[in-house]
mmCIF file of C-alpha atoms in Angstrom:
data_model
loop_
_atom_site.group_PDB
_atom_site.id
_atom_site.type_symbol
_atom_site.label_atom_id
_atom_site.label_comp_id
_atom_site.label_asym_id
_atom_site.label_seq_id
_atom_site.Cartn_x
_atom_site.Cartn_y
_atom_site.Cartn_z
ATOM 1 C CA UNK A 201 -27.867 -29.688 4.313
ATOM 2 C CA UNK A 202 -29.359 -26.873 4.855
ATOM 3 C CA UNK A 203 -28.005 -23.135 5.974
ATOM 4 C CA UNK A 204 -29.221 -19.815 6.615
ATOM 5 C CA UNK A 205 -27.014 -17.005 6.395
ATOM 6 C CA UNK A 206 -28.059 -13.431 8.156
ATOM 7 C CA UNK A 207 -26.757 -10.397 5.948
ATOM 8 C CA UNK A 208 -25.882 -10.315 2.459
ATOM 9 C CA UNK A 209 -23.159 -7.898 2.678
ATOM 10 C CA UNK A 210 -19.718 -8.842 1.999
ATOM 11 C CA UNK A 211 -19.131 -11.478 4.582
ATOM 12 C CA UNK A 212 -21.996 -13.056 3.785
ATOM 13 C CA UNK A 213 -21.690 -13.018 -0.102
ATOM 14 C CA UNK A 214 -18.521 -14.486 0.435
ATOM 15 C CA UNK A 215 -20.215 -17.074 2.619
ATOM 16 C CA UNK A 216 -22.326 -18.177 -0.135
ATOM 17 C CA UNK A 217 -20.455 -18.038 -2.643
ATOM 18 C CA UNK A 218 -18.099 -20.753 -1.549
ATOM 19 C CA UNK A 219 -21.091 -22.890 0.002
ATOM 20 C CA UNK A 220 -22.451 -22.775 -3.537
ATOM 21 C CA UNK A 221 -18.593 -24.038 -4.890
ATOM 22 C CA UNK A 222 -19.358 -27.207 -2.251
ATOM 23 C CA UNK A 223 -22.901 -27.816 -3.738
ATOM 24 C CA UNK A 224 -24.861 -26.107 -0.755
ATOM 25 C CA UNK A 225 -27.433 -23.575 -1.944
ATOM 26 C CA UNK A 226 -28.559 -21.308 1.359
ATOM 27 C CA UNK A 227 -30.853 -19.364 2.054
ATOM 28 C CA UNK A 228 -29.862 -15.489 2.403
ATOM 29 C CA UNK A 229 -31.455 -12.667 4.535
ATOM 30 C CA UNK A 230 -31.075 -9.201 4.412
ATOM 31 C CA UNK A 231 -33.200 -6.445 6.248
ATOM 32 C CA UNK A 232 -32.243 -3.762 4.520
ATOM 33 C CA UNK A 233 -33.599 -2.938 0.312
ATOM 34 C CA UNK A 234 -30.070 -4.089 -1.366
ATOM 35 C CA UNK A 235 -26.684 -4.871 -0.096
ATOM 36 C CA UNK A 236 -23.978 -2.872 0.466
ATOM 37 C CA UNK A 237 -22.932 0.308 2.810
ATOM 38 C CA UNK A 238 -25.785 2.561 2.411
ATOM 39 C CA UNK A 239 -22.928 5.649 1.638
ATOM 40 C CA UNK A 240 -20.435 5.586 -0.830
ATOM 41 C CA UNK A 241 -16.820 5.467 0.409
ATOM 42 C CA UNK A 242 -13.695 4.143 -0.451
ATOM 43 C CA UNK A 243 -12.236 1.490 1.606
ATOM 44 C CA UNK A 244 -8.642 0.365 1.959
ATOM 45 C CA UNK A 245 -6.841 -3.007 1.378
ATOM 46 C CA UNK A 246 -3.072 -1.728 3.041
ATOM 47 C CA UNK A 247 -0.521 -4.972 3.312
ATOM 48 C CA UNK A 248 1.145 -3.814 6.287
ATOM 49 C CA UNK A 249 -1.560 -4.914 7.642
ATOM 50 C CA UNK A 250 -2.012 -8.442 6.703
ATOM 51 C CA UNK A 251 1.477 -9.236 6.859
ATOM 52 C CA UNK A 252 2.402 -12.373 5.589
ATOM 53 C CA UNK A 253 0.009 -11.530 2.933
ATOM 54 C CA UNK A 254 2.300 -9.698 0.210
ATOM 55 C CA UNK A 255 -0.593 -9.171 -2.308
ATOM 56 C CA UNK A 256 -4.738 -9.373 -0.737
ATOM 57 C CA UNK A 257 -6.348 -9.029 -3.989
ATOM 58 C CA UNK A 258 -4.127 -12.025 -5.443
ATOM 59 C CA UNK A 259 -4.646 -13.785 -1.977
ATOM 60 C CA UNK A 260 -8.425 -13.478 -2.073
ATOM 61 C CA UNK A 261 -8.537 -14.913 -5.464
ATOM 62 C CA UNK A 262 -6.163 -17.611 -4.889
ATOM 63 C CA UNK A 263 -7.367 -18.985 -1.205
ATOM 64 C CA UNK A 264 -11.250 -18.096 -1.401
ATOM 65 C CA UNK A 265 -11.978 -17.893 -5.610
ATOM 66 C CA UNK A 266 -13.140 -14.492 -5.475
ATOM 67 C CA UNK A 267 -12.022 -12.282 -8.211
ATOM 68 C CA UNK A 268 -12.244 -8.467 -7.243
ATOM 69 C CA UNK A 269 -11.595 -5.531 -9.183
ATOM 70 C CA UNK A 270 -9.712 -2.943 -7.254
ATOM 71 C CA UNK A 271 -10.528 1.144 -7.413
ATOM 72 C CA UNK A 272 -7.013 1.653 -7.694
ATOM 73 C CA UNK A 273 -3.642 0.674 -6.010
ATOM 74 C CA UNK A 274 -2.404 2.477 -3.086
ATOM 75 C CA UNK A 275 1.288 4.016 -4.170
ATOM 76 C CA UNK A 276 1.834 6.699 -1.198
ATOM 77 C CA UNK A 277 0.758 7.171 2.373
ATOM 78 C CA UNK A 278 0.857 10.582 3.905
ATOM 79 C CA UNK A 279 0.346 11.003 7.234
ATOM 80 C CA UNK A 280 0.042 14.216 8.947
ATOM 81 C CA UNK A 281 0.461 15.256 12.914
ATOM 82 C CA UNK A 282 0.107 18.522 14.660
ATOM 83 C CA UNK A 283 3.576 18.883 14.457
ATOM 84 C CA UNK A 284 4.987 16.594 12.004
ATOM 85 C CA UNK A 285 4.586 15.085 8.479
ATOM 86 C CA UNK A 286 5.856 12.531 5.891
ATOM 87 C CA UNK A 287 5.153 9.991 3.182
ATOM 88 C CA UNK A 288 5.955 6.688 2.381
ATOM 89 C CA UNK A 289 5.431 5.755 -1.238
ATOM 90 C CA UNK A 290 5.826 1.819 -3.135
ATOM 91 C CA UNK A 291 3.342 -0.830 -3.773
ATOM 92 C CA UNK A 292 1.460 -0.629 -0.491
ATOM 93 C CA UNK A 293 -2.104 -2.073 -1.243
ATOM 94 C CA UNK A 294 -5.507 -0.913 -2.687
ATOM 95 C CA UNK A 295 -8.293 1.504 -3.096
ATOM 96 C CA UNK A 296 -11.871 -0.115 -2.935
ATOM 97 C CA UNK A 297 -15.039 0.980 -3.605
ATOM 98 C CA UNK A 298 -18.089 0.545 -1.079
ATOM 99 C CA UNK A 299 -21.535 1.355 -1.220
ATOM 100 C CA UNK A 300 -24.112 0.270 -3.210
ATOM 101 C CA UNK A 301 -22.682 1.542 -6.986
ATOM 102 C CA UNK A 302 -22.308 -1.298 -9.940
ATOM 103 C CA UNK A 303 -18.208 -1.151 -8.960
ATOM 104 C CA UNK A 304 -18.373 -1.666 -4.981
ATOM 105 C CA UNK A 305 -17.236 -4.359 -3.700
ATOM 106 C CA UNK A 306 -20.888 -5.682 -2.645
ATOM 107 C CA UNK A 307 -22.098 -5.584 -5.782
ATOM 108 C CA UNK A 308 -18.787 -7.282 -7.290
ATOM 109 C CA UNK A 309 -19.447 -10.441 -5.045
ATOM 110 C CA UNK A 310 -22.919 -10.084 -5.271
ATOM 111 C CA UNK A 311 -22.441 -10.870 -9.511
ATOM 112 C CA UNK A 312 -20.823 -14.094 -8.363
ATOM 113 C CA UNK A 313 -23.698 -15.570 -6.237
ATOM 114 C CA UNK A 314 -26.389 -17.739 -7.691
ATOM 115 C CA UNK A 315 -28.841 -17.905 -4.831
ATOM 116 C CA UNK A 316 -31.179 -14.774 -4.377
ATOM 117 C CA UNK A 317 -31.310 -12.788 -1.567
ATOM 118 C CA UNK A 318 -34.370 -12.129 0.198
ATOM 119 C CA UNK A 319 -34.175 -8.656 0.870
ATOM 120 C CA UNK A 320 -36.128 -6.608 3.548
ATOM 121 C CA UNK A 321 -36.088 -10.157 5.977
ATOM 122 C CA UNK A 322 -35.701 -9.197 9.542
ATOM 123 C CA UNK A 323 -34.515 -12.202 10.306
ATOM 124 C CA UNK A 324 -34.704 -14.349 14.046
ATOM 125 C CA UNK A 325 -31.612 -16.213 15.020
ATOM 126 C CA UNK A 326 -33.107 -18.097 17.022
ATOM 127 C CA UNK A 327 -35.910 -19.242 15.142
ATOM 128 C CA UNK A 328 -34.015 -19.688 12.299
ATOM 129 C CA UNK A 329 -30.909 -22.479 14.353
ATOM 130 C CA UNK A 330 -34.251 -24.506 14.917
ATOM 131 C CA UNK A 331 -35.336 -24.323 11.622
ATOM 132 C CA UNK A 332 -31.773 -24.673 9.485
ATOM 133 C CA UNK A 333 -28.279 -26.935 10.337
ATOM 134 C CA UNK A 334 -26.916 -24.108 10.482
ATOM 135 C CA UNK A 335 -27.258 -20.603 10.478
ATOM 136 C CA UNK A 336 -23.968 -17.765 9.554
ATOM 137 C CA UNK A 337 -24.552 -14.546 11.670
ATOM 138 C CA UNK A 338 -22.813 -11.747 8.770
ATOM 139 C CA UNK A 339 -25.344 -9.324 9.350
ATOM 140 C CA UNK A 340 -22.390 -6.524 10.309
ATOM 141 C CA UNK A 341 -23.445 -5.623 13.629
ATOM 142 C CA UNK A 342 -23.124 -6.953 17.026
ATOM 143 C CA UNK A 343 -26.618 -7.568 18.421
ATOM 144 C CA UNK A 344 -26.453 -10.979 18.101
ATOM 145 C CA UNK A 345 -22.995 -11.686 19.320
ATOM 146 C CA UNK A 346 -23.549 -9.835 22.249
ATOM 147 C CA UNK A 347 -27.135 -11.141 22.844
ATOM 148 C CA UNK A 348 -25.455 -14.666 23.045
ATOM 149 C CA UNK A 349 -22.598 -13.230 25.367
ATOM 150 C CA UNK A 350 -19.646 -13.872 22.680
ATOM 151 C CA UNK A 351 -18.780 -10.141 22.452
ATOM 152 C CA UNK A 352 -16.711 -7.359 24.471
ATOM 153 C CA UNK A 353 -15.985 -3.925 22.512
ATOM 154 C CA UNK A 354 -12.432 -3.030 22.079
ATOM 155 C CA UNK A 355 -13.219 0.462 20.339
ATOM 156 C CA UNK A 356 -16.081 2.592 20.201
ATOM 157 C CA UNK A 357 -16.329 5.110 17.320
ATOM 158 C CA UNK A 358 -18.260 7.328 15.688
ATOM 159 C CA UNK A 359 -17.818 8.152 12.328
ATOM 160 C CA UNK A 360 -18.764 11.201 10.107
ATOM 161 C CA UNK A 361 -17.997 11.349 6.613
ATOM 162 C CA UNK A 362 -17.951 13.257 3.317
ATOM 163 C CA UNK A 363 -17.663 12.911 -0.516
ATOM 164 C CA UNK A 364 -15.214 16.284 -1.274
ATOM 165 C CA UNK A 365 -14.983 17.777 -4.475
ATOM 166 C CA UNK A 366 -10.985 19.320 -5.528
ATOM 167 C CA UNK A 367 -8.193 17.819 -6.812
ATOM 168 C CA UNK A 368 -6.402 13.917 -5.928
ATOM 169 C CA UNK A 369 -3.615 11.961 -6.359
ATOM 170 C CA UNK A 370 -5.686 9.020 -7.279
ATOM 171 C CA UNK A 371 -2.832 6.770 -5.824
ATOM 172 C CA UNK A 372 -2.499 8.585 -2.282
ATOM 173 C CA UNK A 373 -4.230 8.229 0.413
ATOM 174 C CA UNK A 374 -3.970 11.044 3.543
ATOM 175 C CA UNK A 375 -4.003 10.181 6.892
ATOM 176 C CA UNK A 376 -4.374 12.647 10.276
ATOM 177 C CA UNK A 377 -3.960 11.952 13.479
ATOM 178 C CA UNK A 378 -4.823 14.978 16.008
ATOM 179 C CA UNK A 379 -6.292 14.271 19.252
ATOM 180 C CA UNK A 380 -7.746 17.840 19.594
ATOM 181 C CA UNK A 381 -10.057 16.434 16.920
ATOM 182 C CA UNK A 382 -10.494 12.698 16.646
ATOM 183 C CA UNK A 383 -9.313 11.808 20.653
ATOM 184 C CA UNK A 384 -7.691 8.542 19.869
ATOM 185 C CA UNK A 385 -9.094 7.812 16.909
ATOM 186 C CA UNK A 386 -7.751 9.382 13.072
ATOM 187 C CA UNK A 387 -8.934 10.818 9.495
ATOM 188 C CA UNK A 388 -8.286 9.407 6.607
ATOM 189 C CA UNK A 389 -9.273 10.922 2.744
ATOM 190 C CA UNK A 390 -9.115 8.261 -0.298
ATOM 191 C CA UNK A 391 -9.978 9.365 -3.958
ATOM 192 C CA UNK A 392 -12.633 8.323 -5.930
ATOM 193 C CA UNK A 393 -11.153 9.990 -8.712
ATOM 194 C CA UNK A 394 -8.640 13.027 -9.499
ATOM 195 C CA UNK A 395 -12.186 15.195 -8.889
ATOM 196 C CA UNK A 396 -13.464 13.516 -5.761
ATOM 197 C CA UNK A 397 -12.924 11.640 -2.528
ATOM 198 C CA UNK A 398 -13.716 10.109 0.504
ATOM 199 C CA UNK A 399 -13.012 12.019 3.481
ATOM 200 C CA UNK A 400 -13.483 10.470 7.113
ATOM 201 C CA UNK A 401 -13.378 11.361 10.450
ATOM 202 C CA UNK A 402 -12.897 9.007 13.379
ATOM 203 C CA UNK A 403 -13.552 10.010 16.549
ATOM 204 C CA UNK A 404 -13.041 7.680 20.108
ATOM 205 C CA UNK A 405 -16.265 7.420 22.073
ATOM 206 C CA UNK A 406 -17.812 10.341 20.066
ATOM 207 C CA UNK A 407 -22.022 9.994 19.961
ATOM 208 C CA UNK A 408 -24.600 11.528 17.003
ATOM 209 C CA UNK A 409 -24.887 14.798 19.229
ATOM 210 C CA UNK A 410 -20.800 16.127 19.273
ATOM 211 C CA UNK A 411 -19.708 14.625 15.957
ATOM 212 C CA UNK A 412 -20.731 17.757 13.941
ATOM 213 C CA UNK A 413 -18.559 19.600 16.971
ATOM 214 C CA UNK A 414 -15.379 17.534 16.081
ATOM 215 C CA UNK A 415 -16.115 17.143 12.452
ATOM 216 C CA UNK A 416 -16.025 21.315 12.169
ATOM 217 C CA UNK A 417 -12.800 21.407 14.805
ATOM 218 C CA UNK A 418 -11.154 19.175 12.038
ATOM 219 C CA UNK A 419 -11.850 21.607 8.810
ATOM 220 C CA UNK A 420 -10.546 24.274 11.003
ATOM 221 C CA UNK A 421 -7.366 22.843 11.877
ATOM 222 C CA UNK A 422 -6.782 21.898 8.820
ATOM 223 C CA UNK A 423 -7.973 24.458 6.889
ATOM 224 C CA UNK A 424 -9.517 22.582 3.874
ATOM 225 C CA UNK A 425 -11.282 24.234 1.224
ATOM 226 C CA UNK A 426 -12.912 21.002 -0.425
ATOM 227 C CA UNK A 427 -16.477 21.279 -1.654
ATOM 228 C CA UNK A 428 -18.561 18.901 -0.286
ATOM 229 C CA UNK A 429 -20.897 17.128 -2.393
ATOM 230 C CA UNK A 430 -22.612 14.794 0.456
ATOM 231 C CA UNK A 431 -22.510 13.896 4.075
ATOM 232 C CA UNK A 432 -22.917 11.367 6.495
ATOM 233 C CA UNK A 433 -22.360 9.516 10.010
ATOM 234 C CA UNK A 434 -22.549 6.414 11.914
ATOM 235 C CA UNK A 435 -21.487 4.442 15.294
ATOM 236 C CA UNK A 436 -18.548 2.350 14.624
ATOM 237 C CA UNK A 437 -17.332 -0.367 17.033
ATOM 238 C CA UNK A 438 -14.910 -3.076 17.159
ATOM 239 C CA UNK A 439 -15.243 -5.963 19.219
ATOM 240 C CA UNK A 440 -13.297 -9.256 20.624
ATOM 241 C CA UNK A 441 -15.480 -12.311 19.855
ATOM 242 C CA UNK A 442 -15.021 -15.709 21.893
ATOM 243 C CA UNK A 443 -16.708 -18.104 20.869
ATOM 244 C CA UNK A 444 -16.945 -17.767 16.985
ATOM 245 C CA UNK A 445 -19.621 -20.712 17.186
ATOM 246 C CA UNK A 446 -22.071 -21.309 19.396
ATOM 247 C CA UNK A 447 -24.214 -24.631 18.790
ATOM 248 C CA UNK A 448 -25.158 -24.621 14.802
ATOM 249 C CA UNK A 449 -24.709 -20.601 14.670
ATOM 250 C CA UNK A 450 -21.806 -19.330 13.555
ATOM 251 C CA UNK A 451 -20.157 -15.173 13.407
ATOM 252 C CA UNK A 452 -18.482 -13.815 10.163
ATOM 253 C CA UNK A 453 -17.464 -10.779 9.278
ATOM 254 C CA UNK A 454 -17.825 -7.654 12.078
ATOM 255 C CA UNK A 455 -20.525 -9.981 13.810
ATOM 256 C CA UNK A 456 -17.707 -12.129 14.473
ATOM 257 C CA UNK A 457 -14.863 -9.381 15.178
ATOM 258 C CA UNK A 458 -13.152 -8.966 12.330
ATOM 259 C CA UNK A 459 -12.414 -5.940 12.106
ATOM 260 C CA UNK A 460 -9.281 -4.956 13.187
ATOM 261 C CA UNK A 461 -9.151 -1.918 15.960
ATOM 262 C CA UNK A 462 -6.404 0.333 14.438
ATOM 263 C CA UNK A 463 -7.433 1.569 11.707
ATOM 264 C CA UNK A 464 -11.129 0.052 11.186
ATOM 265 C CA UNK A 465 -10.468 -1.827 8.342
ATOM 266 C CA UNK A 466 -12.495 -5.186 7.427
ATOM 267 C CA UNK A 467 -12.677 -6.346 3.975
ATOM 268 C CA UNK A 468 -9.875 -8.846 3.949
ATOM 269 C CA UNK A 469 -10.694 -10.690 6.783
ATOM 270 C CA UNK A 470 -14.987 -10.151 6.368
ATOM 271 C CA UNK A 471 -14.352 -12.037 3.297
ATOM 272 C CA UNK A 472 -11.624 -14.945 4.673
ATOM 273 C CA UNK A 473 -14.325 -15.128 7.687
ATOM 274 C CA UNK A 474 -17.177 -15.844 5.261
ATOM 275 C CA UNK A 475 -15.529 -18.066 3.479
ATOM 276 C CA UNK A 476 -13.801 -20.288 6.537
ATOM 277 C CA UNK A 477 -17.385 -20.347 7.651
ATOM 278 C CA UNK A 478 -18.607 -21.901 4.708
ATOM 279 C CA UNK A 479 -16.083 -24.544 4.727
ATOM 280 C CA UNK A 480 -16.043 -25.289 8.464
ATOM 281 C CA UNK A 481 -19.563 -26.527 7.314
ATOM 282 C CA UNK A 482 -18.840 -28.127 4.458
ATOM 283 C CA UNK A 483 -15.836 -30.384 5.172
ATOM 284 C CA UNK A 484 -16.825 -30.098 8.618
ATOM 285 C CA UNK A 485 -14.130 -29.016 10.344
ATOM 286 C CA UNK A 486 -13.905 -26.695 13.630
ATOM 287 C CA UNK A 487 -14.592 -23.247 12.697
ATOM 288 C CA UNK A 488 -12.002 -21.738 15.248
ATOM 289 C CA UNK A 489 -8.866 -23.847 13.677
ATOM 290 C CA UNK A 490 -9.515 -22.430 10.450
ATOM 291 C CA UNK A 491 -9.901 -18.822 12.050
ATOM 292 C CA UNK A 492 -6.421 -18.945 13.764
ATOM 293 C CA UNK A 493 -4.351 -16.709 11.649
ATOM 294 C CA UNK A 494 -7.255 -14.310 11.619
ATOM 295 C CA UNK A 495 -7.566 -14.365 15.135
ATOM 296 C CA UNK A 496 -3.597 -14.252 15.779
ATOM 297 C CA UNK A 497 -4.020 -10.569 13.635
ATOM 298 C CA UNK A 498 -6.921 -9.298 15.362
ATOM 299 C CA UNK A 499 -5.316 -9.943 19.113
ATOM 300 C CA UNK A 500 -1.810 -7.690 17.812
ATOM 301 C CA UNK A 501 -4.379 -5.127 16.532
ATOM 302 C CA UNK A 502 -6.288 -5.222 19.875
ATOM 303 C CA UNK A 503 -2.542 -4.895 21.605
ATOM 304 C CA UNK A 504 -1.682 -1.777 20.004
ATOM 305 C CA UNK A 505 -5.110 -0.621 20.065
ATOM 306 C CA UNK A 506 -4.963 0.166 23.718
ATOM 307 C CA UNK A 507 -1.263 1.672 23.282
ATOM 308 C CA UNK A 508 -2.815 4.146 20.522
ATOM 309 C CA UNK A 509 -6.128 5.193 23.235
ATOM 310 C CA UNK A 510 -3.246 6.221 25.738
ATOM 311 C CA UNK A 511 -1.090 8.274 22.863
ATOM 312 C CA UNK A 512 -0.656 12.290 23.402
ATOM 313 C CA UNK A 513 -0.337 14.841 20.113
ATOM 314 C CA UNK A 514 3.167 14.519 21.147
ATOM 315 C CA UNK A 515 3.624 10.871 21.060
ATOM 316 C CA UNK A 516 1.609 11.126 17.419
ATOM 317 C CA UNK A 517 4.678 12.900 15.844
ATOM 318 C CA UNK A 518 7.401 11.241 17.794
ATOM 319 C CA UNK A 519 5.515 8.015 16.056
ATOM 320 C CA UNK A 520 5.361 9.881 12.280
ATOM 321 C CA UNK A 521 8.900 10.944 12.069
ATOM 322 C CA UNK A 522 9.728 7.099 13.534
ATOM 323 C CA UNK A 523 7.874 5.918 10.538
ATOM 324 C CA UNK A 524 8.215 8.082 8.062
ATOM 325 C CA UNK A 525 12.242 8.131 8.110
ATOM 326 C CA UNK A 526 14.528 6.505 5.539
ATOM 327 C CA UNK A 527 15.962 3.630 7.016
ATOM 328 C CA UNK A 528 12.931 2.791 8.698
ATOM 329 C CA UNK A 529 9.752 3.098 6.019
ATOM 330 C CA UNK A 530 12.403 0.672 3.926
ATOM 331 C CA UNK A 531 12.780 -1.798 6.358
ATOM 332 C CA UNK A 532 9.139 -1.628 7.284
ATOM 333 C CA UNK A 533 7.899 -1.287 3.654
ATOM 334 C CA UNK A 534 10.218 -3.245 1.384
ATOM 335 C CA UNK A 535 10.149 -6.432 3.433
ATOM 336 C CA UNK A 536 7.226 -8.594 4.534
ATOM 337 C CA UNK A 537 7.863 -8.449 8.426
ATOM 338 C CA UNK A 538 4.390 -8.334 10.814
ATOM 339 C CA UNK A 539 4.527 -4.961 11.719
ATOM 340 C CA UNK A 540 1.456 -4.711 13.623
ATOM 341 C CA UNK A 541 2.722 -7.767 15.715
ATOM 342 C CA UNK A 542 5.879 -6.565 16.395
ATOM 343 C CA UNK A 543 5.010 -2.852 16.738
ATOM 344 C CA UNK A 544 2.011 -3.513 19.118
ATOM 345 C CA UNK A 545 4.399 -5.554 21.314
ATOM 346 C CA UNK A 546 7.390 -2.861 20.953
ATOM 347 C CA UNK A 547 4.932 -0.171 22.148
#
């Protein structure tokens, strides 16, 4: 059998890692030098939102055989509103690195994979389903996808981001939510270390030219005083993908949706994608039954998604002080209910 899989990032690492468990050896392409983000950041696993999931690290390693070695755990959530404020602290997931340093996730998976990548490949799609049985599209974007017709953006984005020097919880991430700032969309910060961290701004259907305008509105507001040490931005989209295979090609990772509109995060499911892929193949199976609880997650995300674009600064505290309040964050954070699902069809 033979496979081709586009992108050696972390849904496609993942991807041939458990094709190589099944005795399949692809081939792997990469356009860019080396795999991984080309910043350094630090992502989030949070379990609220992967409910049942109680533990993704553990889950990872027991479904898909991939061992990762988390930054840190998450222990407190703060989240801040023009108007209101409050924390939620237990065991509420992980701190992971990205980027392209020995410890980032990319690199972790990349350790595990036998087959060499053949780095700075543009590769064709289409000449490549001719040539292969099949080929796995994890190259992160959505050109393909949507050159194929299987993709419809759900939220447009555009990032900019810094490493800050000052002083971190290494435990606690910080979360704001302003819309005189970031629109509809949020910041986050998440420490490298008790010197440094990852600080984020999203902004809704934001482009390269007003980014800078936003990102500068947000220090002001704010009122930081962090040193920063480097900066960067980039377009960030989420999409709805139907099909997830068309003919012998197949979509993992963001080429195939999976990253969930609320927040932006996409490790867990990048890697689950990558490997359901890979054994859709193998034991061949169809690749859209083994994607259904994936899919069921990204649809409640989508849902209250489009209740978040319509939310005033207003709505953003009424929403804080909802979560943030005793009886609630214990309900919502010491029992393994589907939040997401339930919230997005509350709202």
């Amino acid at each position: 059998m033979r496979v081709a899989i586009i992108g050696a990032g972390v849904s496609g690492l993942a991807c041939a890692h458990e094709l190589e468990r099944h005795g399949v050896k692809p081939d792997i392409y990469e356009q860019r030098p080396r795999s991984g983000d080309l910043v350094e950041h630090v992502g989030v696993l949070l379990q609220v939102m992967n409910r049942p999931v109680k533990d993704q690290i553990e889950e990872i390693k027991e479904s898909c055989h991939i061992s990762i070695k988390p930054l840190n755990l998450v222990n407190k959530v703060t989240m801040y509103a023009p108007r209101a404020s409050g924390s939620i602290c237990g065991k509420l997931g992980y701190l992971i690195k990205r980027g392209q340093g020995v410890d980032a996730v990319e690199n972790q998976l990349f350790s595990l994979v036998k087959t060499p990548v053949r780095y700075n490949f543009r590769a064709d799609c289409a000449a490549l389903a001719r040539k292969y049985d099949y080929v796995i599209v994890a190259s992160g974007t959505y050109d393909i996808t949507k050159i194929l017709g299987c993709w419809e953006d759900v939220y447009k984005t555009w990032l900019m981001g810094a490493t800050v020097l000052g002083s971190f919880e290494t435990d606690e991430i910080k979360m704001w939510l302003n819309t005189e700032y970031a629109k509809s969309g949020y910041a986050y910060l998440t420490p490298f270390n008790h010197e440094s961290a990852s600080l984020i701004l999203v902004v809704s259907n934001a482009n390269r030219k007003n980014i800078v305008d936003y990102w500068k509105k947000f220090w002001q507001i704010e009122n930081f005083t962090f040193k920063i040490s480097s900066l960067w931005d980039w377009e960030h989209v989420s999409g709805f993908v139907y099909p997830h295979q068309v003919g012998n090609i197949l979509f993992a990772g963001n080429a195939g949706g999976f990253m969930e509109p609320v927040l932006g995060f996409a490790l867990f499911d990048a890697i689950r994608s990558g490997v359901y892929a890979a054994r859709s193949i193998v034991e061949g199976g169809k690749y859209e039954d083994y994607l259904a609880r994936l899919k069921e997650n990204i649809w409640a995300s989508i849902k209250l998604r489009k209740v978040l674009n319509r939310f005033t600064n207003k709505d953003y505290d009424h929403l804080i002080a909802i979560l943030t309040a005793p009886g609630i964050k214990q309900f919502v954070y010491n029992t393994n209910l589907d939040i997401i699902k339930h919230l997005a069809g509350i709202l």
